[in-house]
Coordinates of C-alpha atoms in Angstrom, one line a residue:
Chain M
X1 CA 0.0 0.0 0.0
X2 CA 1.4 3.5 0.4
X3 CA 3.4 5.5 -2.1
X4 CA 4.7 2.1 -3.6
X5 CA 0.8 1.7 -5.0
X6 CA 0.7 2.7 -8.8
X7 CA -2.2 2.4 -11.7
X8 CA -1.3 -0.6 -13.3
X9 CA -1.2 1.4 -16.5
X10 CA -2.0 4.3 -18.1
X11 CA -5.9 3.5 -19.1
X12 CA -5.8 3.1 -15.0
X13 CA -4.7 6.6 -14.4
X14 CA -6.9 8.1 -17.3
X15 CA -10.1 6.4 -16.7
X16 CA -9.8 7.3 -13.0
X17 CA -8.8 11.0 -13.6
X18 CA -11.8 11.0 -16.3
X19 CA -14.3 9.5 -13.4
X20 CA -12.7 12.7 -11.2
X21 CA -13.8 15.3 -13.6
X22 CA -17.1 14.0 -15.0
X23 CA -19.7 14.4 -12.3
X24 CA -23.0 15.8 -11.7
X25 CA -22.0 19.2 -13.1
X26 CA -21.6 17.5 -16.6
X27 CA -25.0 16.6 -16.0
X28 CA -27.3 19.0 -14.8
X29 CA -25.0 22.1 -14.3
X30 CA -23.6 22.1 -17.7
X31 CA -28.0 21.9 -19.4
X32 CA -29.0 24.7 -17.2
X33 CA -25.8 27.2 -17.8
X34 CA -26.3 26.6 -21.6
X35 CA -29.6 27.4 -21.3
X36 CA -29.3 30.5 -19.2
X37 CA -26.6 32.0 -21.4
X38 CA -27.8 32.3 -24.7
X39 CA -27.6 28.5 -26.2
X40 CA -24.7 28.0 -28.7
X41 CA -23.1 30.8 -28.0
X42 CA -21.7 29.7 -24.5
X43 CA -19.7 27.0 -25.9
X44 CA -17.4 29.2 -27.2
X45 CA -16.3 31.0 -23.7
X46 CA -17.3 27.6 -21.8
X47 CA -14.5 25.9 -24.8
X48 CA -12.4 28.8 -24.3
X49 CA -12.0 28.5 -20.4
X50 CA -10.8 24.9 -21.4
X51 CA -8.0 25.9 -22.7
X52 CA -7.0 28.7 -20.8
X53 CA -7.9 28.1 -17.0
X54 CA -8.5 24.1 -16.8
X55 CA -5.7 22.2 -18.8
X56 CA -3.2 24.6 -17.9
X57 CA -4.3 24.1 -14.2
X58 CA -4.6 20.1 -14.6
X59 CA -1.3 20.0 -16.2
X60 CA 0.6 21.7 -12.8
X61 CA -1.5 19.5 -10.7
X62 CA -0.6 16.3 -12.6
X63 CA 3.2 17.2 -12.6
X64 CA 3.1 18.3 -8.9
X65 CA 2.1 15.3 -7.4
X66 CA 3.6 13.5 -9.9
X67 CA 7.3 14.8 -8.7
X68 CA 6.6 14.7 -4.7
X69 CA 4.9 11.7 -5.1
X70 CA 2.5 13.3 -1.4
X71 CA -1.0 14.5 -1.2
X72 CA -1.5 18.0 -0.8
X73 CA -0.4 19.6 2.3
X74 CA 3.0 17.5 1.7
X75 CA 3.2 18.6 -2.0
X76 CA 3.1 22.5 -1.6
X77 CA 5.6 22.1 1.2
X78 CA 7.7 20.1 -1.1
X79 CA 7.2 22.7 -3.8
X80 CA 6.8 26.2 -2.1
X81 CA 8.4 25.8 0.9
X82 CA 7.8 24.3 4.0
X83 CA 6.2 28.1 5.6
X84 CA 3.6 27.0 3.0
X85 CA 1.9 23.6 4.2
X86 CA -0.9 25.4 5.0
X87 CA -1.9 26.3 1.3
X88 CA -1.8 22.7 0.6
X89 CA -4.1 22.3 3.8
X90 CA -6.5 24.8 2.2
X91 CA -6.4 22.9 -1.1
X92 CA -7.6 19.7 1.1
X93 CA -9.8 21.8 3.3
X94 CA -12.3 23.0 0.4
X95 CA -11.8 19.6 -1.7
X96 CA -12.8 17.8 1.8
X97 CA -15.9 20.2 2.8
X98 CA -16.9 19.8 -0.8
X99 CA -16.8 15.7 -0.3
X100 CA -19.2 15.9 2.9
X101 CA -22.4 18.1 1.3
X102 CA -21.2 16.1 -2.4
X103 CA -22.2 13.0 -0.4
X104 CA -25.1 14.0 -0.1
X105 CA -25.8 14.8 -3.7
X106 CA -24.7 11.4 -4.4
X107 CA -26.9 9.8 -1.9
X108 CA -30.2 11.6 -3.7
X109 CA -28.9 10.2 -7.5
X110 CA -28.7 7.0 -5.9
X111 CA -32.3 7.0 -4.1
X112 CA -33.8 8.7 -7.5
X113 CA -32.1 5.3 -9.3
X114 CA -33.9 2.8 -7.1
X115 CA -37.2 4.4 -7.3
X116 CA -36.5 4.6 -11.4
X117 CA -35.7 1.3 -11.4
X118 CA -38.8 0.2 -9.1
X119 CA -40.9 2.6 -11.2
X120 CA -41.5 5.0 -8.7
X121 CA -41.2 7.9 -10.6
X122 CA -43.8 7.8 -13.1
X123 CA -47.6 8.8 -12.5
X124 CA -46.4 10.5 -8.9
X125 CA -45.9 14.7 -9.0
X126 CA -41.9 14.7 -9.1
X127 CA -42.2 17.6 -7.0
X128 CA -43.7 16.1 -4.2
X129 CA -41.5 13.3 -4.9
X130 CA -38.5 15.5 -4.4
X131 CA -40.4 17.5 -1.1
X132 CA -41.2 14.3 0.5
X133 CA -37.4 12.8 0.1
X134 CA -35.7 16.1 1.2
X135 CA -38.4 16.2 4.2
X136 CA -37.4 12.5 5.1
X137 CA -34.4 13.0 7.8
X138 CA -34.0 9.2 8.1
X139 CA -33.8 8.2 4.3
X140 CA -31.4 11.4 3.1
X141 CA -28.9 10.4 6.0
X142 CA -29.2 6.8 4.9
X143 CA -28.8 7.3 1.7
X144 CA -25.7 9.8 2.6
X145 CA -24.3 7.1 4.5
X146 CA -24.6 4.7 1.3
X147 CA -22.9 6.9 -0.8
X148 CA -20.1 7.7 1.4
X149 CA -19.8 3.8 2.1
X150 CA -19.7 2.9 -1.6
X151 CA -16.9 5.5 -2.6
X152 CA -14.6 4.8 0.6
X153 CA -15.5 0.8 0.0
X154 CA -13.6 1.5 -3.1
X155 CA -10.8 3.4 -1.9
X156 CA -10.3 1.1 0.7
X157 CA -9.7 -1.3 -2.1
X158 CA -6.7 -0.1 -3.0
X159 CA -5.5 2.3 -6.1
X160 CA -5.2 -0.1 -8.9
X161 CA -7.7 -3.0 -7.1
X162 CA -10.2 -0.8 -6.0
X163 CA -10.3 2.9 -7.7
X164 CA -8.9 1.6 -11.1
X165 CA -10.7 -1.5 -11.6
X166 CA -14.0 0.4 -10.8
X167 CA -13.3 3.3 -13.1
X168 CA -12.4 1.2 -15.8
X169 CA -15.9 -0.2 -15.6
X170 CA -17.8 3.0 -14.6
X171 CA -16.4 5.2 -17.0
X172 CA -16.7 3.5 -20.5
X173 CA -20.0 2.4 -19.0
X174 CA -21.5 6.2 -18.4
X175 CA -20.2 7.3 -21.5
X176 CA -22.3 4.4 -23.5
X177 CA -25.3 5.1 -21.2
X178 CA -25.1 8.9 -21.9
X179 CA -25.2 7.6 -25.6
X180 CA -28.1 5.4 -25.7
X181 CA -29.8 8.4 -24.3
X182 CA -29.0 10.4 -26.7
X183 CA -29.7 8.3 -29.6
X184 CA -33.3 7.9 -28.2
X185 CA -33.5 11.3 -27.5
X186 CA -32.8 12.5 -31.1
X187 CA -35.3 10.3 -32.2
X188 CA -38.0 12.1 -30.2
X189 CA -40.6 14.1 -32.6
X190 CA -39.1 17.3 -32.2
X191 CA -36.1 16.6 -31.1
X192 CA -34.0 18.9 -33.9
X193 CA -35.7 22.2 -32.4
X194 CA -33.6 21.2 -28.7
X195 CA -30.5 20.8 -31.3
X196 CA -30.8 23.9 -32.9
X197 CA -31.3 25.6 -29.4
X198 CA -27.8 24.0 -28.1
X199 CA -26.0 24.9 -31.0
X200 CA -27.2 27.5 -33.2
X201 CA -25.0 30.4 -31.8
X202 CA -26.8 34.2 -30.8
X203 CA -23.7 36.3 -31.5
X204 CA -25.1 39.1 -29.9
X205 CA -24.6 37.1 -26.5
X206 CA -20.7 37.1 -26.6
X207 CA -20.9 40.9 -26.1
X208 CA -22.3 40.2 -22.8
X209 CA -19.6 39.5 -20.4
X210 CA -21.1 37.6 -17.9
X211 CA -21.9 34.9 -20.4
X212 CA -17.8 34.7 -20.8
X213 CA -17.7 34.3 -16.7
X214 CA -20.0 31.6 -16.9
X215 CA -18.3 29.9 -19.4
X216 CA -15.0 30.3 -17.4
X217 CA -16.8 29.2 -13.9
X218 CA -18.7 25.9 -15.4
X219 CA -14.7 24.9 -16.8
X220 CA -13.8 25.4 -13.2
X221 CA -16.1 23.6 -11.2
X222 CA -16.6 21.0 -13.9
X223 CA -13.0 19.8 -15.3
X224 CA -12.0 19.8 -11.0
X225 CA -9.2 21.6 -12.2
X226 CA -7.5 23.0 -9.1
X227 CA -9.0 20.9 -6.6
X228 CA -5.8 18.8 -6.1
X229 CA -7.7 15.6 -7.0
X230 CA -5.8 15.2 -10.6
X231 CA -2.8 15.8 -7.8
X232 CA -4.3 12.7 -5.7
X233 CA -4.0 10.7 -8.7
X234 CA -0.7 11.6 -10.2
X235 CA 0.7 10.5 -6.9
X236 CA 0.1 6.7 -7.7
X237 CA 1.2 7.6 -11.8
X238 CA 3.9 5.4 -13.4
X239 CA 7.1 7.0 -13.6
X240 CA 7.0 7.7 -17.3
X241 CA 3.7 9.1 -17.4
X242 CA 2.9 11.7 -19.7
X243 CA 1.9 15.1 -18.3
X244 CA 0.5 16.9 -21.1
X245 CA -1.3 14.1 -22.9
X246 CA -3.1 13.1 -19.8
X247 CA -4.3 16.6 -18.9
X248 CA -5.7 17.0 -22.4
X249 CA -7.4 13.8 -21.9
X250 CA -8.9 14.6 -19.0
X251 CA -9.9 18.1 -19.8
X252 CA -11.3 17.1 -23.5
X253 CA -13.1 14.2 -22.3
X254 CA -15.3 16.1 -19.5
X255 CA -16.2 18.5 -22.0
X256 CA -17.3 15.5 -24.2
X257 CA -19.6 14.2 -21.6
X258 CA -21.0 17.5 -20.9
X259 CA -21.9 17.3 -24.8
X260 CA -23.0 14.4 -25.0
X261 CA -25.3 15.2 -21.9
X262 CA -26.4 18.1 -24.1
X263 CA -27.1 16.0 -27.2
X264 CA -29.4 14.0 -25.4
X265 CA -30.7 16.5 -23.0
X266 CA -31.9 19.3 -25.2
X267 CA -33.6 17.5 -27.6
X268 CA -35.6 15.3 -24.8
X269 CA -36.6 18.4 -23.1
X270 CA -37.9 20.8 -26.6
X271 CA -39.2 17.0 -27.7
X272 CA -41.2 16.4 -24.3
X273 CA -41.9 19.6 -22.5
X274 CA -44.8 21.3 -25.1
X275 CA -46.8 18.1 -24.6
X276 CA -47.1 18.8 -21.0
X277 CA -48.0 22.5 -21.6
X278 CA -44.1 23.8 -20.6
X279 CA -41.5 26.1 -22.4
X280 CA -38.6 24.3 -22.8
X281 CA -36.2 26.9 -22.3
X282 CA -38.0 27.4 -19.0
X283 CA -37.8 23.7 -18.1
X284 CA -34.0 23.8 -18.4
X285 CA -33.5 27.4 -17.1
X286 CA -34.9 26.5 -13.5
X287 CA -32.7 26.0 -10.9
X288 CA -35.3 24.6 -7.9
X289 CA -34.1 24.4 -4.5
X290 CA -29.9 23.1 -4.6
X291 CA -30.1 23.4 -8.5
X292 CA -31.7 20.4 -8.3
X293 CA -34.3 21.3 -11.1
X294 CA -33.9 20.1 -14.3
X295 CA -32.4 16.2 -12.7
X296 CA -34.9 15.6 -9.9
X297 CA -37.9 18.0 -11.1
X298 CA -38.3 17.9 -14.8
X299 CA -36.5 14.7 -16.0
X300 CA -38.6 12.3 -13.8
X301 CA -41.7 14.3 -15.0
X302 CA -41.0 14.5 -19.0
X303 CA -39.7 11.0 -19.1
X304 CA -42.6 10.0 -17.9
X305 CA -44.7 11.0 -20.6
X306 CA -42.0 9.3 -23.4
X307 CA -42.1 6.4 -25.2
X308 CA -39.9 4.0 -23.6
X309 CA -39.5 6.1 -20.7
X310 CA -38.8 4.4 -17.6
X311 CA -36.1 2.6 -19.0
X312 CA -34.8 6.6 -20.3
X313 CA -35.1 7.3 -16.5
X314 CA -33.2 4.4 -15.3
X315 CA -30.2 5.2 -18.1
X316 CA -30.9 8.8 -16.9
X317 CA -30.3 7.9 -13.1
X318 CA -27.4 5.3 -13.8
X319 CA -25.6 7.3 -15.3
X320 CA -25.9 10.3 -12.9
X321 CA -25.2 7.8 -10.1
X322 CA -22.2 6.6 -11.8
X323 CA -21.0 10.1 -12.5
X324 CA -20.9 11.3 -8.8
X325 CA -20.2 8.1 -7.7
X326 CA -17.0 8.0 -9.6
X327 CA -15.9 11.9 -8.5
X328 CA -16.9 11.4 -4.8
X329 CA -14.1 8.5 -4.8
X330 CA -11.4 10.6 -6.1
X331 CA -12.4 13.3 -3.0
X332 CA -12.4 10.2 -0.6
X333 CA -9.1 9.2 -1.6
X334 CA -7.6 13.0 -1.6
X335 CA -8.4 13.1 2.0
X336 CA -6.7 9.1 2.2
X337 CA -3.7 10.2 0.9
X338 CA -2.9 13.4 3.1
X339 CA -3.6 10.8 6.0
X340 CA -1.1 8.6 4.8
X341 CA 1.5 11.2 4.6
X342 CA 0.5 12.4 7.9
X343 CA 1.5 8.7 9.4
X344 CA -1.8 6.7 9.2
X345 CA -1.8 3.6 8.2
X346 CA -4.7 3.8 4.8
X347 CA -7.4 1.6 6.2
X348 CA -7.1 3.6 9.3
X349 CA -7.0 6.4 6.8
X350 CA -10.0 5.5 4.5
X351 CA -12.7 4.9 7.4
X352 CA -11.5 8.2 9.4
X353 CA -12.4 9.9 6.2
X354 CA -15.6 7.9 5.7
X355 CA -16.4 8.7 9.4
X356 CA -15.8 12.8 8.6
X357 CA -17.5 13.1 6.1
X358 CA -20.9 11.2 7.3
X359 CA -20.9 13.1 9.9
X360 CA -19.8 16.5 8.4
X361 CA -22.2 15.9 6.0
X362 CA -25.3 15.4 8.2
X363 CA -26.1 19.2 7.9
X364 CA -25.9 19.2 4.8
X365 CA -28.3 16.0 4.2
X366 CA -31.1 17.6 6.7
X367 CA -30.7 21.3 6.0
X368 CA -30.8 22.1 2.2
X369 CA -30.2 25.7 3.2
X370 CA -26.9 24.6 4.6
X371 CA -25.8 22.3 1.6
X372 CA -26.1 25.4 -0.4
X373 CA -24.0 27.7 1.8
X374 CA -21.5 25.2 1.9
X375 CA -21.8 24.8 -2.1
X376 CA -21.2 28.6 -2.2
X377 CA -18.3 29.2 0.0
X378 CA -16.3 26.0 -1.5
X379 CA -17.3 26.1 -4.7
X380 CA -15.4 29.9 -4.4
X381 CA -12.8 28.9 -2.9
X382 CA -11.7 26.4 -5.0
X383 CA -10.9 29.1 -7.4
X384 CA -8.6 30.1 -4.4
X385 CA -7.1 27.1 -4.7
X386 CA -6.6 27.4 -8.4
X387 CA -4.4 30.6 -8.1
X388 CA -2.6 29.0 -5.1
X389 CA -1.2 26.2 -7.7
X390 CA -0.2 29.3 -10.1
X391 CA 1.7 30.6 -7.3
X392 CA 3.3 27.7 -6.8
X393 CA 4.7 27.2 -9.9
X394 CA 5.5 30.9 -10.0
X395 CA 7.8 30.5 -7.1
X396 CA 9.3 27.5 -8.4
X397 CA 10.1 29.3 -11.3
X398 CA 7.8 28.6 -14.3
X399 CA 10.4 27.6 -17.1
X400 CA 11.7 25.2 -14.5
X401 CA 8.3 23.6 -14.1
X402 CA 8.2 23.4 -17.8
X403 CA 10.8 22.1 -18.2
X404 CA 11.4 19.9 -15.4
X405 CA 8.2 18.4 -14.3
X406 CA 5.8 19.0 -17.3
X407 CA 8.2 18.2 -20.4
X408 CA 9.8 15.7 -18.1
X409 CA 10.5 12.1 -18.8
X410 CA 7.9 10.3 -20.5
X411 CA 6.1 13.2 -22.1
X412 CA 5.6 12.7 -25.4
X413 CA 3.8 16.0 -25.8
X414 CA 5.7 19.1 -25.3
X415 CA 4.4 22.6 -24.0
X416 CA 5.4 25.5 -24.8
X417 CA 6.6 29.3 -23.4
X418 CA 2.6 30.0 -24.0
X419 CA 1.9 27.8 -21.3
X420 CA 4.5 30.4 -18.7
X421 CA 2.4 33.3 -19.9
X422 CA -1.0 31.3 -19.1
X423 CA 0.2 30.5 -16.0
X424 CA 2.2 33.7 -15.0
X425 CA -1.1 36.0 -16.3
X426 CA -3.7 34.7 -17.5
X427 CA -4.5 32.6 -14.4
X428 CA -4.1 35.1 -11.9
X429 CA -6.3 37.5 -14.3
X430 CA -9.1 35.0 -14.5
X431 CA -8.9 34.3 -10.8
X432 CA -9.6 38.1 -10.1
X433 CA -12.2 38.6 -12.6
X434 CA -13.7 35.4 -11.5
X435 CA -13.7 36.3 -7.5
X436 CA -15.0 40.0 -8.1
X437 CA -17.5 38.8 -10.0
X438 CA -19.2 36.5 -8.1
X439 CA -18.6 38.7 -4.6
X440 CA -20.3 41.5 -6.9
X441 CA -23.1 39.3 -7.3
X442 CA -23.2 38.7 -3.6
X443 CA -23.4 41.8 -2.8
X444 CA -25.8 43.4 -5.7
X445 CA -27.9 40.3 -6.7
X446 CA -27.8 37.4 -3.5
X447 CA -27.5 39.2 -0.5
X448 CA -28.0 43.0 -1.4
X449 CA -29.0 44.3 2.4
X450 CA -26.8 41.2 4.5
X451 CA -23.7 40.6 1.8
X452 CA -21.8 41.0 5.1
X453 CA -23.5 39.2 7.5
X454 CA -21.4 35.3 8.0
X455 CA -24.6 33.8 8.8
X456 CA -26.4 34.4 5.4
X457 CA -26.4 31.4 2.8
X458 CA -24.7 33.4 -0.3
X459 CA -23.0 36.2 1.3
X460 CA -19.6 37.6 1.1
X461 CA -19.2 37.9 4.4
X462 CA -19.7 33.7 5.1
X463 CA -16.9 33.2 2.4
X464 CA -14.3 35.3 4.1
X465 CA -15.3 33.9 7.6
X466 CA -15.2 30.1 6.5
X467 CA -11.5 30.7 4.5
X468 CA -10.9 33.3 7.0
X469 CA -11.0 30.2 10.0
X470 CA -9.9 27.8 8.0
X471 CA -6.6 30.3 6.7
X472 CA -6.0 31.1 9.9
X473 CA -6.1 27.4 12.0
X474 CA -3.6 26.2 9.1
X475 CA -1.8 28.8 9.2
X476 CA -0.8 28.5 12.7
X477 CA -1.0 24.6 12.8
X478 CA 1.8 25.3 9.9
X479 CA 4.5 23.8 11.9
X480 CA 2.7 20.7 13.0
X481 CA 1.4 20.0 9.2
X482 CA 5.2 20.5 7.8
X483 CA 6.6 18.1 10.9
X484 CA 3.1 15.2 10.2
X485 CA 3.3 15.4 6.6
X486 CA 6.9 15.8 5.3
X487 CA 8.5 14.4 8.3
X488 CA 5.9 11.4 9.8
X489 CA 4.2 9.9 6.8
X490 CA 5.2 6.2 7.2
X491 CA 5.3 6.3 3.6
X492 CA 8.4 7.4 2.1
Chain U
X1 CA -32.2 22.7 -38.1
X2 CA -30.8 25.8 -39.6
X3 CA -27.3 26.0 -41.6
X4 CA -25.3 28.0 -38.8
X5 CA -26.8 25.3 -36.1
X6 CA -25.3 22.2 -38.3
X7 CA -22.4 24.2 -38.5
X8 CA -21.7 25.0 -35.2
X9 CA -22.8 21.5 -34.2
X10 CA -20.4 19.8 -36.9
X11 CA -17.1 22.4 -35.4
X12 CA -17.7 21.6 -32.2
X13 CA -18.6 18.4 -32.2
X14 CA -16.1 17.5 -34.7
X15 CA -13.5 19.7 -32.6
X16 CA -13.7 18.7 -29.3
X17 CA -14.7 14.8 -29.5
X18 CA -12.7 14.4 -32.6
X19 CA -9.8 16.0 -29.8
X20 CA -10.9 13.9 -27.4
X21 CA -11.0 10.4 -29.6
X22 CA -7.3 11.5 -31.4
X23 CA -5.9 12.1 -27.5
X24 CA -7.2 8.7 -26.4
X25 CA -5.4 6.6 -29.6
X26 CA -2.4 8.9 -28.4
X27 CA -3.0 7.2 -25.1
X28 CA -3.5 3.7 -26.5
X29 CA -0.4 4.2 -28.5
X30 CA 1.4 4.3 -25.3
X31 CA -0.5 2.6 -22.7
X32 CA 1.6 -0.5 -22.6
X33 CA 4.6 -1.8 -21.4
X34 CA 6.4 0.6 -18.9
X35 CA 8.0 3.1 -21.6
X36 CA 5.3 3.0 -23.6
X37 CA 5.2 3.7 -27.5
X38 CA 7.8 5.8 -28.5
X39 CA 7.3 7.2 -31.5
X40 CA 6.6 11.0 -29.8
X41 CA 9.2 10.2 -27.6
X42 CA 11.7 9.5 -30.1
X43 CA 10.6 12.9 -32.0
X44 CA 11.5 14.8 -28.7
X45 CA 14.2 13.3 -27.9
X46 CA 15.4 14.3 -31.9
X47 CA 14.1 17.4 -30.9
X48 CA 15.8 17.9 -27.7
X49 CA 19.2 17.0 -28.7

């Protein structure tokens, strides 16, 4: 076990990095955002932000831990400095919160799948469905509980015996369920108007700069660019991996799933929704309480109504299910492998984590009000942590980390000075416009008369006390983390 | 479905899974044995030196 664990090849590595970045966001994030911002016009930011925030970002993860061979605290020590643990410990701190309330989601996908496959969902009001499972204390903590069990089940089976083996199943397997969804989709009467809408571009929308945020905050969230998971990963890489390929890979295939989601999405909903008396723009524009909408409102409700249905909701729900379960292992095993460096032995590790985040997540699974607070303030401050990997490569020196650990041995791809300036810049630029954006929203558009106030849901204020706590224990826990994790960790 | 909607839908689609399918052939090429192929490898290495 340990460090001396590695994929057993590279389709290991890929297929589990791929299972990291395709997760629910693919699905019912990336619909709704299209939607909002003007159809085919967003794919060109959203494509954009690709290329310029995500694969740069993947590519300094995937090299970092792919030299230090530690999680994350351990790796920014290794790389920055050891007065700079703590960043790493922020790194794990959002990536970890994010894994307790992402539990959660997970636990609803999975309860949605067995009542599609029982055939729950049809001829019931979806929303009182969805009102009655939220209002149910006992079954969202159970099914939290399953889904936490599941991922860390897997982890606990080791990196290539357990989190390989699984994503080389899970992955091939969502991206052929996402198809046969989409096949039956476009054969829906109607189904070409929910085409056009997802790809004929509105020019006029690129002019508005918020789409181009948008674009730049669904690459974020959805590739998991940033969240030191690709880091996890690379930890347990052969040594002649390639850097580059592997974080185009990863970055091109999420944005295929979130297509193919929209292939088969779009044309369902324009197909489905007039029969019931609904605008379809409206049907994918709603966000309902934890964005839950379009999944857990609308899909149960217009499959219903389809030919062949239930069996579209049980492909629907799989694949969903499949999708978080396969990201909510790679968090589980983030917070494995800082444990291990920190001295723990990894089943020790694995059920300490399982045991956190059940419980950390409880909130989150009886309060929806909290789960979205909690999506808020870490979902921001991953973008934190994105800058805090461009810093690190900045103070390594960025033509060193070019040259050393991206265009190192094994990369048959090469990258060039435009990936310094991306890095040096353009990163930090993006971060900035990214963070005073969504604070201005905060304060004009969320929270306009509390944006202060901690105890409000989508304020400013909760952001900066949440990082400001978390900053601030790390920070003076510094010495301890630099002494556990560089020092202690039984695996050397 | 409208010209510029097959058109967008053919450049993307084209783009980024055609991207997607060439990078994973790339993969195949060298997901075997521990150095993998070397044909890219070789090229850099010509490169390098």
């Amino acid at each position: 076990m340990g460090r001396q664990e590695r994929f057993s090849s590279r389709w290991g590595l890929v297929a589990a990095a791929l299972g990291m970045a395709i997760g629910t966001g693919n699905i019912w994030r990336f619909p709704r955002i299209v939607a909002r911002n003007g159809g085919g016009a967003f794919l060109i930011p959203w494509i954009s932000a690709l290329l310029l925030w995500s694969i740069p970002l993947l590519m300094v993860e995937s090299a970092i831990g792919k030299a230090t061979r530690r999680g994350t605290v351990g790796s920014f020590a290794t790389i920055l400095g050891r007065r700079f643990a703590w960043m790493g410990g922020f790194v794990a701190l959002c990536t970890v919160a994010i894994m307790c309330y992402y539990s959660v989601v997970t636990g609803w996908c999975l309860r949605y799948l067995a009542a599609a496959f029982a055939n729950r969902l049809v001829g019931v009001d979806s929303r009182l469905f969805w009102e009655t499972f939220v209002a149910n204390p006992l079954q969202q903590s159970l099914f939290h509980l399953a889904a936490i069990v599941i991922a860390a089940g897997i982890v606990h089976g080791g990196v290539a015996k357990g989190i390989e083996r699984v994503n080389k199943v899970l992955i091939p397997g969502l991206f052929v369920l996402l198809a046969i969804a989409a096949v039956r989709a476009l054969t829906l009467p109607g189904a070409a108007a929910g085409l056009e809408f997802f790809f004929r571009p509105n020019w006029s929308t690129l002019a508005d700069y918020r789409v181009w945020l948008e674009g730049l905050t669904q690459s974020a969230w959805s590739t998991g660019a940033g969240w030191g998971l690709f880091l996890t990963y690379a930890v347990y890489s052969r040594t002649r991996e390639d850097v580059p390929l592997n974080s185009l890979v990863v970055g091109f295939g999420n944005n295929s799933a979130s297509l193919l989601v929209g292939v088969g999405l779009f044309p369902a909903v324009f197909a489905l929704a007039p029969g019931l008396g609904l605008e379809p723009i409206q049907v994918l524009r709603e966000s309902g309480p934890a964005s839950t909408g379009l999944a857990f409102l609308w899909v149960p409700r217009l499959f219903a109504v389809c030919p062949g249905g239930r069996f579209l909701m049980v492909v629907f729900f799989l694949a969903l299910s499949m999708a978080a379960i396969t990201s909510l292992i790679s968090m589980v095993e983030l917070a494995t492998c800082n444990l291990v460096d920190a001295g723990i032995g990894r089943p020790r590790a694995v059920t300490l984590t399982a045991a956190l985040g059940f419980l950390a997540g409880l909130p989150s699974a009886l309060h929806l009000s909290f789960l979205e607070n909690q999506d808020w303030v870490w979902g921001l401050g991953l973008l934190v942590c994105g800058l805090f990997f461009a810093v690190a490569v900045r103070r390594f020196g960025v033509r060193n980390f070019r040259e050393q650990l991206i265009n190192a041995s094994g990369s048959g791809i090469r990258v060039g000075r435009w990936w310094d300036f991306l890095v040096l810049f353009l990163i930090p630029a993006e971060f900035l416009l990214l963070i005073g954006w969504w604070f201005f929203q905060s304060i004009v558009v969320f929270e306009p008369h509390s944006w202060w106030n901690p105890f409000r849901a989508f304020s400013l204020g909760t952001c900066v006390a949440q990082w400001g706590l978390g900053m601030g224990v790390l920070i003076l826990l510094n010495g301890m983390l630099v002494r556990r994790f560089l020092g202690g960790g039984k695996a050397k | 479905m409208s010209a510029l909607g097959i058109a967008m839908m053919v450049v993307v689609l084209g783009g980024v899974w055609g991207a997607f399918v060439w990078l994973l052939v790339l993969v195949a090429r060298h997901a075997g044995g521990s150095a993998g192929d070397d044909s890219l490898l070789r090229r850099n290495a010509k490169k390098a030196s």
